[in-house]
Amino acid sequence: MATRTWAPPGPYDLGRTLGVLARGPGDPAYRVAPDGSVWRSSRTPAGPGTLHVKATANGIEAEAWGPGAPWLLDTLPALLGATDTPEAFVPRHRLLHEAHRRNPGLRLARTGLVLESLIPSILEQKVTSDEAYRAWRLLLQRHGDPAPGPMPGLRVMPDPKRWALIPSWEWHRAGVDTKRASTIIRAARVAPRLEEAAAMDDQQASARLQAIPGIGPWTTAETLQRSNGAADAVTTGDLHLPKIIGYALTGARGTDDEGMLELLAPYEGQRHRACRLILLTGQVPPRRAPRFPVGNIAPL
């Protein structure tokens, strides 16, 4: 075990900063302990590792295990949002002003690991969150490795070679259709080139990811928000987000991507942060239709 402590420069919310990295309440690679501390596993460039972080009076204390422990501790400040610039955000709407005031400890995490966020984002394409979370959980349980350290049940995602070798029937068993499975396999085969995107600016990183067939703007934004801490990466092509943003800022229903981008234009450079803050308010349009049914192709 190795340790490190990082002192945030101001108010800090560990749960909300790292919470976006969890893929559902049963994520085998992410665990929140009863004391609010966070356990997460990663497959780093140095190998698998487990990180445990908790907020204390001295700052954020971290412990790490496994071959990837030194890498995880070296990149700890960036993960916790040290490279983020929340002071650059200037709220121009009363809702955002209040959300910004109520969440002074929110920072945008930066994992520095592209595949770790890209693969679950691909699994979330065109399906419900429950379907995607189930697929991620089953794939890690069957093809991942036990995470180093003392937390039982924590799993490390497969390495790129293993992702590329998962047979078709295993994808089917996890409820993943051929299109999404093929996209993940293509990405895994060029994993080193994709990981380079973690050090690129948003435009270059987006182009690198979207060079892979099956990866579009939605998946790219969802990935870079986490891997690069991209404060301006707006998720377009989402079924719900434009409607939520439009309703929260104007009270109107049925806002599309074009309308959402117009509303977010005053926050250019910080548009993803604006979206995060709006989502934290819980201001969503009243539901008028039943929820989408949760599909499962595994029994077919």
One Martini backbone bead per residue (centre of mass of N, CA, C, O) as a GRO file, in nm:
protein
  300
    1MET     BB    1   0.096   0.035   0.021
    2ALA     BB    2   0.009   0.369  -0.072
    3THR     BB    3   0.039   0.729  -0.005
    4ARG     BB    4  -0.173   1.036  -0.010
    5THR     BB    5  -0.207   1.400   0.009
    6TRP     BB    6  -0.473   1.637  -0.070
    7ALA     BB    7  -0.520   1.993  -0.089
    8PRO     BB    8  -0.763   2.182  -0.131
    9PRO     BB    9  -0.824   2.528  -0.223
   10GLY     BB   10  -1.118   2.452  -0.112
   11PRO     BB   11  -1.401   2.355  -0.144
   12TYR     BB   12  -1.512   1.999  -0.111
   13ASP     BB   13  -1.669   1.732  -0.323
   14LEU     BB   14  -1.623   1.406  -0.352
   15GLY     BB   15  -1.887   1.272  -0.450
   16ARG     BB   16  -1.948   1.472  -0.698
   17THR     BB   17  -1.678   1.447  -0.843
   18LEU     BB   18  -1.673   1.110  -0.865
   19GLY     BB   19  -1.967   1.006  -0.935
   20VAL     BB   20  -1.942   1.000  -1.261
   21LEU     BB   21  -1.765   0.722  -1.260
   22ALA     BB   22  -2.012   0.573  -1.207
   23ARG     BB   23  -2.193   0.263  -1.325
   24GLY     BB   24  -2.387   0.253  -1.114
   25PRO     BB   25  -2.465   0.093  -0.809
   26GLY     BB   26  -2.305  -0.194  -0.928
   27ASP     BB   27  -2.017  -0.117  -0.971
   28PRO     BB   28  -1.720  -0.308  -0.970
   29ALA     BB   29  -1.521  -0.025  -0.987
   30TYR     BB   30  -1.726   0.106  -0.762
   31ARG     BB   31  -1.719   0.241  -0.419
   32VAL     BB   32  -1.926   0.333  -0.142
   33ALA     BB   33  -1.884   0.402   0.172
   34PRO     BB   34  -2.038   0.476   0.470
   35ASP     BB   35  -1.815   0.727   0.507
   36GLY     BB   36  -1.781   0.836   0.185
   37SER     BB   37  -1.579   0.679   0.066
   38VAL     BB   38  -1.365   0.582  -0.217
   39TRP     BB   39  -1.371   0.308  -0.446
   40ARG     BB   40  -1.129   0.232  -0.714
   41SER     BB   41  -1.065   0.090  -1.028
   42SER     BB   42  -0.770   0.044  -1.249
   43ARG     BB   43  -0.616   0.049  -1.578
   44THR     BB   44  -0.307   0.125  -1.605
   45PRO     BB   45  -0.001   0.168  -1.757
   46ALA     BB   46   0.117  -0.014  -1.494
   47GLY     BB   47  -0.160  -0.136  -1.414
   48PRO     BB   48  -0.335  -0.252  -1.174
   49GLY     BB   49  -0.560  -0.062  -0.948
   50THR     BB   50  -0.627   0.077  -0.617
   51LEU     BB   51  -0.849   0.334  -0.482
   52HIS     BB   52  -0.855   0.528  -0.171
   53VAL     BB   53  -1.083   0.791  -0.074
   54LYS     BB   54  -1.079   1.060   0.179
   55ALA     BB   55  -1.218   1.291   0.392
   56THR     BB   56  -1.035   1.531   0.583
   57ALA     BB   57  -0.886   1.775   0.773
   58ASN     BB   58  -0.619   1.752   0.568
   59GLY     BB   59  -0.796   1.629   0.332
   60ILE     BB   60  -0.713   1.404   0.080
   61GLU     BB   61  -0.696   1.066   0.136
   62ALA     BB   62  -0.472   0.813   0.000
   63GLU     BB   63  -0.491   0.475  -0.124
   64ALA     BB   64  -0.277   0.214  -0.274
   65TRP     BB   65  -0.281  -0.069  -0.506
   66GLY     BB   66  -0.060  -0.216  -0.693
   67PRO     BB   67   0.102  -0.153  -0.989
   68GLY     BB   68  -0.082   0.128  -1.017
   69ALA     BB   69  -0.031   0.305  -0.762
   70PRO     BB   70   0.173   0.526  -0.851
   71TRP     BB   71  -0.008   0.642  -1.075
   72LEU     BB   72  -0.254   0.715  -0.900
   73LEU     BB   73  -0.094   0.917  -0.714
   74ASP     BB   74   0.022   1.105  -0.931
   75THR     BB   75  -0.294   1.162  -1.046
   76LEU     BB   76  -0.476   1.260  -0.811
   77PRO     BB   77  -0.528   1.566  -0.849
   78ALA     BB   78  -0.666   1.540  -1.126
   79LEU     BB   79  -0.895   1.356  -1.039
   80LEU     BB   80  -0.993   1.581  -0.812
   81GLY     BB   81  -0.952   1.878  -0.982
   82ALA     BB   82  -0.681   2.056  -1.004
   83THR     BB   83  -0.719   2.139  -1.326
   84ASP     BB   84  -0.953   2.287  -1.261
   85THR     BB   85  -1.178   2.597  -1.341
   86PRO     BB   86  -1.432   2.723  -1.166
   87GLU     BB   87  -1.366   3.038  -1.180
   88ALA     BB   88  -1.458   3.059  -1.496
   89PHE     BB   89  -1.743   3.061  -1.392
   90VAL     BB   90  -2.037   3.254  -1.510
   91PRO     BB   91  -2.332   3.323  -1.403
   92ARG     BB   92  -2.654   3.411  -1.608
   93HIS     BB   93  -2.852   3.259  -1.408
   94ARG     BB   94  -3.033   3.205  -1.133
   95LEU     BB   95  -3.006   2.896  -1.126
   96LEU     BB   96  -2.694   2.887  -1.161
   97HIS     BB   97  -2.623   3.065  -0.926
   98GLU     BB   98  -2.743   2.877  -0.709
   99ALA     BB   99  -2.591   2.617  -0.785
  100HIS     BB  100  -2.308   2.737  -0.746
  101ARG     BB  101  -2.347   2.815  -0.445
  102ARG     BB  102  -2.431   2.511  -0.347
  103ASN     BB  103  -2.149   2.399  -0.521
  104PRO     BB  104  -1.831   2.469  -0.432
  105GLY     BB  105  -1.705   2.152  -0.447
  106LEU     BB  106  -1.718   2.131  -0.751
  107ARG     BB  107  -1.540   1.908  -0.968
  108LEU     BB  108  -1.353   1.803  -1.246
  109ALA     BB  109  -1.264   1.510  -1.339
  110ARG     BB  110  -0.935   1.338  -1.417
  111THR     BB  111  -0.816   1.028  -1.520
  112GLY     BB  112  -0.637   0.967  -1.799
  113LEU     BB  113  -0.858   0.745  -1.909
  114VAL     BB  114  -1.020   0.639  -2.187
  115LEU     BB  115  -1.131   0.343  -2.193
  116GLU     BB  116  -1.276   0.356  -1.914
  117SER     BB  117  -1.502   0.557  -2.052
  118LEU     BB  118  -1.567   0.448  -2.339
  119ILE     BB  119  -1.697   0.170  -2.301
  120PRO     BB  120  -1.947   0.251  -2.125
  121SER     BB  121  -2.048   0.456  -2.338
  122ILE     BB  122  -2.108   0.250  -2.557
  123LEU     BB  123  -2.311   0.082  -2.386
  124GLU     BB  124  -2.512   0.352  -2.374
  125GLN     BB  125  -2.607   0.321  -2.655
  126LYS     BB  126  -2.946   0.322  -2.718
  127VAL     BB  127  -3.003   0.277  -2.406
  128THR     BB  128  -3.060   0.209  -2.105
  129SER     BB  129  -2.907   0.236  -1.810
  130ASP     BB  130  -2.969  -0.048  -1.703
  131GLU     BB  131  -2.849  -0.202  -1.943
  132ALA     BB  132  -2.561  -0.086  -1.925
  133TYR     BB  133  -2.498  -0.163  -1.632
  134ARG     BB  134  -2.533  -0.464  -1.668
  135ALA     BB  135  -2.315  -0.509  -1.879
  136TRP     BB  136  -2.074  -0.400  -1.719
  137ARG     BB  137  -2.101  -0.593  -1.481
  138LEU     BB  138  -2.078  -0.866  -1.635
  139LEU     BB  139  -1.808  -0.818  -1.782
  140LEU     BB  140  -1.635  -0.775  -1.525
  141GLN     BB  141  -1.705  -1.043  -1.381
  142ARG     BB  142  -1.606  -1.235  -1.630
  143HIS     BB  143  -1.330  -1.049  -1.748
  144GLY     BB  144  -1.213  -0.951  -1.509
  145ASP     BB  145  -1.029  -0.851  -1.222
  146PRO     BB  146  -0.916  -0.859  -0.927
  147ALA     BB  147  -0.861  -0.624  -0.707
  148PRO     BB  148  -0.646  -0.474  -0.542
  149GLY     BB  149  -0.670  -0.530  -0.212
  150PRO     BB  150  -0.931  -0.524   0.055
  151MET     BB  151  -1.174  -0.507  -0.147
  152PRO     BB  152  -1.439  -0.687  -0.194
  153GLY     BB  153  -1.549  -0.730  -0.541
  154LEU     BB  154  -1.348  -0.577  -0.686
  155ARG     BB  155  -1.291  -0.465  -1.028
  156VAL     BB  156  -1.102  -0.501  -1.323
  157MET     BB  157  -1.080  -0.424  -1.621
  158PRO     BB  158  -1.005  -0.523  -1.907
  159ASP     BB  159  -0.790  -0.554  -2.137
  160PRO     BB  160  -0.773  -0.495  -2.466
  161LYS     BB  161  -0.731  -0.791  -2.555
  162ARG     BB  162  -0.980  -0.904  -2.404
  163TRP     BB  163  -1.195  -0.738  -2.537
  164ALA     BB  164  -1.126  -0.848  -2.835
  165LEU     BB  165  -1.188  -1.170  -2.727
  166ILE     BB  166  -1.475  -1.156  -2.689
  167PRO     BB  167  -1.730  -1.340  -2.748
  168SER     BB  168  -2.039  -1.319  -2.885
  169TRP     BB  169  -2.198  -1.471  -2.652
  170GLU     BB  170  -2.108  -1.274  -2.426
  171TRP     BB  171  -2.242  -1.024  -2.531
  172HIS     BB  172  -2.525  -1.141  -2.539
  173ARG     BB  173  -2.546  -1.212  -2.235
  174ALA     BB  174  -2.511  -0.887  -2.169
  175GLY     BB  175  -2.692  -0.730  -2.396
  176VAL     BB  176  -2.501  -0.689  -2.653
  177ASP     BB  177  -2.484  -0.577  -2.947
  178THR     BB  178  -2.304  -0.586  -3.235
  179LYS     BB  179  -2.244  -0.285  -3.268
  180ARG     BB  180  -2.118  -0.230  -2.987
  181ALA     BB  181  -1.913  -0.459  -2.984
  182SER     BB  182  -1.755  -0.371  -3.239
  183THR     BB  183  -1.667  -0.096  -3.130
  184ILE     BB  184  -1.502  -0.201  -2.890
  185ILE     BB  185  -1.305  -0.374  -3.054
  186ARG     BB  186  -1.189  -0.147  -3.226
  187ALA     BB  187  -1.083   0.019  -2.985
  188ALA     BB  188  -0.898  -0.201  -2.856
  189ARG     BB  189  -0.701  -0.228  -3.110
  190VAL     BB  190  -0.636   0.110  -3.057
  191ALA     BB  191  -0.572   0.201  -2.761
  192PRO     BB  192  -0.305   0.371  -2.764
  193ARG     BB  193  -0.424   0.596  -2.947
  194LEU     BB  194  -0.659   0.675  -2.757
  195GLU     BB  195  -0.493   0.745  -2.498
  196GLU     BB  196  -0.364   1.007  -2.623
  197ALA     BB  197  -0.622   1.193  -2.579
  198ALA     BB  198  -0.561   1.280  -2.275
  199ALA     BB  199  -0.335   1.506  -2.399
  200MET     BB  200  -0.549   1.661  -2.549
  201ASP     BB  201  -0.746   1.854  -2.692
  202ASP     BB  202  -1.072   1.850  -2.764
  203GLN     BB  203  -1.052   1.843  -3.073
  204GLN     BB  204  -0.840   1.620  -3.105
  205ALA     BB  205  -0.981   1.405  -2.933
  206SER     BB  206  -1.240   1.384  -3.098
  207ALA     BB  207  -1.107   1.297  -3.363
  208ARG     BB  208  -0.976   1.039  -3.259
  209LEU     BB  209  -1.238   0.891  -3.168
  210GLN     BB  210  -1.412   0.943  -3.446
  211ALA     BB  211  -1.232   0.743  -3.625
  212ILE     BB  212  -1.423   0.540  -3.501
  213PRO     BB  213  -1.653   0.335  -3.578
  214GLY     BB  214  -1.933   0.426  -3.359
  215ILE     BB  215  -1.806   0.710  -3.282
  216GLY     BB  216  -1.950   0.993  -3.152
  217PRO     BB  217  -2.038   1.280  -2.994
  218TRP     BB  218  -2.165   1.150  -2.747
  219THR     BB  219  -1.934   0.955  -2.664
  220THR     BB  220  -1.708   1.163  -2.658
  221ALA     BB  221  -1.817   1.348  -2.436
  222GLU     BB  222  -1.852   1.132  -2.212
  223THR     BB  223  -1.547   1.071  -2.206
  224LEU     BB  224  -1.399   1.358  -2.176
  225GLN     BB  225  -1.530   1.443  -1.911
  226ARG     BB  226  -1.345   1.221  -1.760
  227SER     BB  227  -1.055   1.191  -1.888
  228ASN     BB  228  -1.019   1.536  -1.931
  229GLY     BB  229  -1.209   1.740  -1.791
  230ALA     BB  230  -1.424   1.864  -1.995
  231ALA     BB  231  -1.589   2.171  -1.962
  232ASP     BB  232  -1.709   2.184  -2.290
  233ALA     BB  233  -1.847   1.898  -2.312
  234VAL     BB  234  -2.122   1.844  -2.497
  235THR     BB  235  -2.412   1.650  -2.493
  236THR     BB  236  -2.508   1.526  -2.791
  237GLY     BB  237  -2.786   1.319  -2.872
  238ASP     BB  238  -2.974   1.334  -2.637
  239LEU     BB  239  -3.285   1.264  -2.512
  240HIS     BB  240  -3.286   1.461  -2.235
  241LEU     BB  241  -3.096   1.710  -2.197
  242PRO     BB  242  -3.228   1.938  -2.369
  243LYS     BB  243  -3.494   1.940  -2.207
  244ILE     BB  244  -3.371   2.012  -1.934
  245ILE     BB  245  -3.230   2.275  -2.010
  246GLY     BB  246  -3.476   2.422  -2.127
  247TYR     BB  247  -3.659   2.406  -1.875
  248ALA     BB  248  -3.467   2.538  -1.664
  249LEU     BB  249  -3.416   2.820  -1.837
  250THR     BB  250  -3.741   2.861  -1.967
  251GLY     BB  251  -3.989   2.631  -1.942
  252ALA     BB  252  -3.957   2.472  -2.189
  253ARG     BB  253  -4.050   2.233  -2.421
  254GLY     BB  254  -3.862   2.044  -2.654
  255THR     BB  255  -3.570   2.079  -2.663
  256ASP     BB  256  -3.297   2.088  -2.864
  257ASP     BB  257  -2.976   2.097  -2.951
  258GLU     BB  258  -2.981   2.382  -3.070
  259GLY     BB  259  -3.117   2.515  -2.826
  260MET     BB  260  -2.911   2.434  -2.614
  261LEU     BB  261  -2.661   2.574  -2.740
  262GLU     BB  262  -2.781   2.855  -2.723
  263LEU     BB  263  -2.814   2.861  -2.409
  264LEU     BB  264  -2.489   2.787  -2.367
  265ALA     BB  265  -2.317   3.012  -2.505
  266PRO     BB  266  -2.235   3.195  -2.248
  267TYR     BB  267  -2.052   2.913  -2.155
  268GLU     BB  268  -1.812   2.905  -2.311
  269GLY     BB  269  -1.583   2.656  -2.178
  270GLN     BB  270  -1.847   2.571  -1.952
  271ARG     BB  271  -2.089   2.379  -2.045
  272HIS     BB  272  -2.066   2.125  -1.872
  273ARG     BB  273  -2.092   2.263  -1.600
  274ALA     BB  274  -2.370   2.376  -1.647
  275CYS     BB  275  -2.507   2.101  -1.672
  276ARG     BB  276  -2.432   1.989  -1.396
  277LEU     BB  277  -2.578   2.207  -1.231
  278ILE     BB  278  -2.859   2.161  -1.344
  279LEU     BB  279  -2.885   1.862  -1.257
  280LEU     BB  280  -2.859   1.929  -0.944
  281THR     BB  281  -3.149   2.071  -0.921
  282GLY     BB  282  -3.390   1.882  -1.054
  283GLN     BB  283  -3.484   2.025  -1.321
  284VAL     BB  284  -3.765   1.873  -1.469
  285PRO     BB  285  -3.977   1.766  -1.680
  286PRO     BB  286  -4.270   1.650  -1.695
  287ARG     BB  287  -4.406   1.347  -1.727
  288ARG     BB  288  -4.596   1.202  -2.027
  289ALA     BB  289  -4.448   0.926  -2.039
  290PRO     BB  290  -4.342   0.633  -2.040
  291ARG     BB  291  -4.104   0.439  -1.982
  292PHE     BB  292  -3.861   0.272  -2.100
  293PRO     BB  293  -3.804  -0.032  -2.168
  294VAL     BB  294  -3.620  -0.296  -2.054
  295GLY     BB  295  -3.387  -0.461  -2.219
  296ASN     BB  296  -3.314  -0.820  -2.332
  297ILE     BB  297  -3.119  -1.032  -2.546
  298ALA     BB  298  -3.014  -1.292  -2.401
  299PRO     BB  299  -3.273  -1.497  -2.440
  300LEU     BB  300  -3.271  -1.498  -2.775
   0.00000   0.00000   0.00000
